[in-house]
């Protein structure tokens, strides 16, 4: 089986310090945690920027500083968010692309997001995709609902993204696709042959879905953006602790963990 790519989603836009005291917020904290996740076995770090007071921001300068600081420490793939927070404008959400990362997220449709709406109409998807294509950035297609796979295929037809695609199934967001094994198997069956995929299970679904992805030949995303607990009632010490557990289980299962350069090969990222 292909080596396992572990993505560490270390900050997100929603989690607060009140909920998770070890949440990295400043560029220094984010870079330090990205490095710890790299040492624990992550080959991609999914990043969201925050202002010093913890407010989510899509500010270009902050993303550039985060990227520079992570790259000074290790060769992990830096994957900024174009999703931002639900209230960010398209212009704000585009900003991290201007730092020319190797990879970035591209959410493939609109969905409920708790009591909010995560808005991704056709125009947004096309603008993100076109900018990524222009800059040679590998999109990670974020799938929160089944129909979003069709939206991604439409972008392929329009020549805005290229096969093979890499999908991330974000499962268990309240109001979007539930985090069941049946739903995961169904989604995997709906993507084009030759695609790669990872799964990000939200909250208590993170670990069971990760275990299934390891066995199914998919890849895994863990970290405070998706889940702040190590086990029921016990906060995780860090996202690196969550990465370390998945790496350990995968190796025990007989599936080695990919280095960043191996992940680049698997994902067809030419750097
Ligand atoms: N924070 C969510 C509204 C992404 O990073 O691309 C969107 C999100 C997806 O986290
Ligand atoms: Zn995100």
XYZ file of C-alpha atoms and ligand atoms in Angstrom:
282
model
C 0.000 0.000 0.000
C 1.087 3.575 -0.708
C 2.756 5.312 2.251
C 0.446 7.312 4.505
C 0.297 11.087 4.128
C -0.599 12.752 7.417
C -1.866 16.318 7.290
C -1.724 18.320 10.496
C -4.491 20.927 10.700
C -3.101 22.825 13.647
C -5.126 26.024 14.097
C -8.300 26.344 11.999
C -10.584 29.349 12.177
C -13.066 28.257 14.811
C -11.265 26.789 17.840
C -10.386 29.220 20.652
C -7.742 29.299 23.388
C -10.570 29.012 25.889
C -11.473 25.633 24.385
C -7.896 24.463 23.816
C -5.194 26.322 25.799
C -2.405 24.946 23.582
C -3.852 26.264 20.298
C -1.040 27.875 18.246
C -1.963 31.425 17.215
C 1.073 33.574 16.401
C 3.288 32.794 13.375
C 6.038 31.642 15.776
C 3.667 29.309 17.603
C 2.234 27.985 14.333
C 5.721 27.354 12.902
C 6.861 25.637 16.105
C 3.806 23.368 16.121
C 4.175 22.646 12.388
C 7.748 21.534 13.120
C 6.633 19.290 15.986
C 4.012 17.729 13.681
C 6.688 17.200 11.021
C 8.875 15.401 13.568
C 5.852 13.290 14.556
C 5.239 12.186 10.943
C 3.142 14.867 9.215
C 4.099 15.667 5.627
C 1.541 18.464 5.121
C 0.574 21.259 7.475
C -2.801 22.898 6.850
C -2.634 26.445 8.178
C -5.057 29.222 9.072
C -3.744 32.611 10.159
C -4.874 34.447 13.266
C -4.443 38.019 14.492
C -2.499 38.357 17.772
C -5.820 38.445 19.679
C -6.818 35.106 18.121
C -9.302 36.431 15.523
C -9.105 34.486 12.245
C -7.592 36.499 9.415
C -6.699 35.862 5.776
C -4.076 38.588 5.803
C -1.370 38.101 3.168
C 1.480 39.329 5.389
C 0.613 36.961 8.220
C 0.357 33.976 5.854
C 3.686 34.948 4.304
C 5.316 35.140 7.719
C 3.886 31.756 8.737
C 5.115 30.166 5.504
C 8.594 31.676 5.857
C 8.901 30.561 9.463
C 7.784 27.004 8.769
C 10.053 26.698 5.735
C 12.999 27.852 7.838
C 12.491 24.822 10.092
C 11.662 21.919 7.775
C 10.477 20.854 4.318
C 6.877 20.018 5.304
C 4.336 20.965 2.612
C 2.641 24.204 3.662
C -1.020 24.173 2.697
C -2.812 27.435 3.569
C -6.589 27.700 3.756
C -8.678 29.505 1.175
C -11.706 28.616 3.309
C -10.847 31.054 6.087
C -13.741 31.709 8.440
C -17.372 31.680 7.228
C -17.516 35.492 7.257
C -14.398 36.145 5.145
C -14.899 37.663 1.681
C -13.597 36.007 -1.496
C -10.900 38.693 -1.747
C -9.701 37.926 1.766
C -9.820 34.200 1.132
C -7.663 34.552 -2.014
C -4.791 36.218 -0.129
C -2.790 33.151 0.962
C -2.560 32.089 -2.699
C -0.432 35.174 -3.358
C 2.300 33.668 -1.132
C 2.733 30.946 -3.822
C 2.355 27.880 -1.606
C 2.869 24.405 -3.077
C -0.662 23.472 -2.144
C -3.880 25.133 -0.904
C -7.423 24.105 -0.085
C -10.291 24.570 -2.537
C -13.757 24.016 -1.086
C -16.015 22.555 -3.752
C -19.406 23.938 -2.787
C -21.667 25.588 -0.255
C -22.930 23.826 2.865
C -24.341 24.319 6.313
C -21.572 24.792 8.866
C -23.070 24.486 12.324
C -25.404 27.438 12.618
C -23.543 29.242 9.803
C -23.271 28.782 6.050
C -19.937 28.139 4.366
C -20.382 29.915 1.034
C -18.699 28.612 -2.113
C -20.733 29.428 -5.218
C -19.499 28.590 -8.708
C -17.809 31.972 -9.092
C -15.687 31.457 -5.947
C -14.644 27.949 -6.946
C -13.641 29.121 -10.410
C -11.647 32.070 -9.095
C -9.741 29.945 -6.584
C -9.093 27.248 -9.175
C -7.923 29.716 -11.854
C -5.546 31.460 -9.452
C -4.109 28.135 -8.301
C -3.663 26.967 -11.873
C -1.935 30.218 -12.834
C 0.524 29.836 -9.946
C 1.045 26.065 -10.169
C -0.523 25.455 -6.736
C -1.870 21.932 -6.141
C -5.473 22.154 -4.937
C -6.725 19.940 -2.164
C -10.425 19.659 -2.950
C -12.418 19.940 0.295
C -15.574 17.825 0.205
C -18.196 18.534 2.877
C -21.118 16.995 0.932
C -21.378 14.383 -1.812
C -22.514 16.824 -4.530
C -19.276 18.735 -4.160
C -17.443 15.942 -6.002
C -19.575 16.776 -9.063
C -18.686 20.456 -8.675
C -15.004 19.512 -8.727
C -15.486 17.415 -11.872
C -17.135 20.414 -13.504
C -13.973 22.418 -12.779
C -11.982 19.660 -14.487
C -14.271 19.870 -17.548
C -13.744 23.631 -17.675
C -9.976 23.089 -17.606
C -9.576 24.910 -14.281
C -8.146 21.968 -12.345
C -6.267 18.934 -13.629
C -6.469 15.206 -12.986
C -5.374 13.405 -10.900
C -7.301 15.191 -8.153
C -6.586 15.106 -4.437
C -9.675 15.196 -2.222
C -10.081 15.765 1.500
C -13.373 14.465 2.897
C -14.334 16.666 5.838
C -16.887 14.574 7.672
C -18.965 15.325 10.733
C -19.389 19.099 10.408
C -22.843 19.724 11.917
C -25.221 20.336 8.998
C -23.028 18.600 6.392
C -22.172 14.964 5.620
C -22.099 12.758 8.726
C -18.915 10.982 9.755
C -20.009 7.405 9.186
C -17.960 4.635 7.647
C -20.710 4.004 5.088
C -20.551 7.623 3.983
C -16.761 7.445 3.682
C -16.892 4.286 1.573
C -19.576 5.898 -0.600
C -17.539 9.085 -1.170
C -14.425 7.110 -2.061
C -16.475 5.207 -4.651
C -17.600 8.482 -6.259
C -14.193 9.995 -7.067
C -12.379 9.406 -10.367
C -9.983 6.473 -10.644
C -6.433 7.604 -9.924
C -7.481 10.256 -7.391
C -5.891 10.449 -3.965
C -7.919 11.233 -0.859
C -7.666 11.952 2.824
C -10.277 12.145 5.544
C -10.741 14.712 8.297
C -13.215 13.421 10.861
C -14.577 16.153 13.097
C -14.458 15.784 16.883
C -14.822 12.249 18.182
C -14.983 10.930 14.625
C -11.377 11.885 13.889
C -9.754 8.688 15.117
C -12.229 6.070 13.816
C -12.236 7.612 10.333
C -8.429 7.878 10.383
C -8.195 4.169 11.201
C -10.477 3.314 8.302
C -8.521 5.522 5.914
C -5.282 3.791 6.926
C -6.846 0.410 6.145
C -8.514 1.595 2.911
C -5.375 3.108 1.397
C -6.470 6.714 1.886
C -4.668 9.436 3.801
C -5.412 11.172 7.087
C -5.862 14.653 8.499
C -5.775 15.290 12.245
C -5.238 18.308 14.483
C -6.877 20.969 16.595
C -8.811 22.447 13.643
C -10.878 19.258 13.605
C -10.557 17.822 17.108
C -9.120 19.109 20.386
C -9.322 15.880 22.422
C -6.936 12.977 22.772
C -9.702 10.789 24.122
C -13.125 11.369 25.661
C -12.823 14.010 28.384
C -9.053 14.517 27.899
C -7.766 17.467 25.898
C -4.865 16.692 23.563
C -1.523 18.283 24.489
C -0.868 19.295 20.888
C -1.766 18.463 17.296
C 1.612 16.711 17.175
C 0.345 14.272 19.786
C -2.567 13.413 17.476
C -0.197 13.045 14.496
C 2.111 10.815 16.528
C -0.726 8.440 17.424
C -1.857 8.049 13.807
C 1.744 7.497 12.639
C 2.289 4.869 15.332
C -0.923 2.997 14.506
C -0.216 3.105 10.774
C 3.307 1.699 11.188
C 1.962 -0.974 13.515
C -0.577 -1.832 10.806
C 2.274 -2.223 8.320
C 1.838 1.036 6.456
C 4.835 3.371 6.530
C 4.398 7.114 6.844
C 5.363 9.377 3.926
C 8.051 12.038 4.240
C 7.187 15.427 2.709
C 9.144 14.545 -0.445
C 7.371 11.203 -0.719
C 4.059 13.017 -0.280
C 5.040 15.400 -3.098
C 5.536 12.395 -5.377
C 2.260 10.750 -4.368
C 0.377 14.026 -4.939
C 2.163 14.976 -8.170
C 3.523 18.175 -6.720
C 6.526 19.326 -8.683
C 8.653 21.662 -6.655
N -13.184 27.293 8.468
C -14.112 26.757 7.542
C -15.269 27.682 7.354
C -10.502 25.296 4.499
O -9.640 25.494 5.336
O -10.275 25.350 3.309
C -13.500 26.437 6.235
C -12.288 25.619 6.233
C -11.919 25.003 4.935
O -11.593 25.457 7.227
Zn -9.146 24.695 7.294
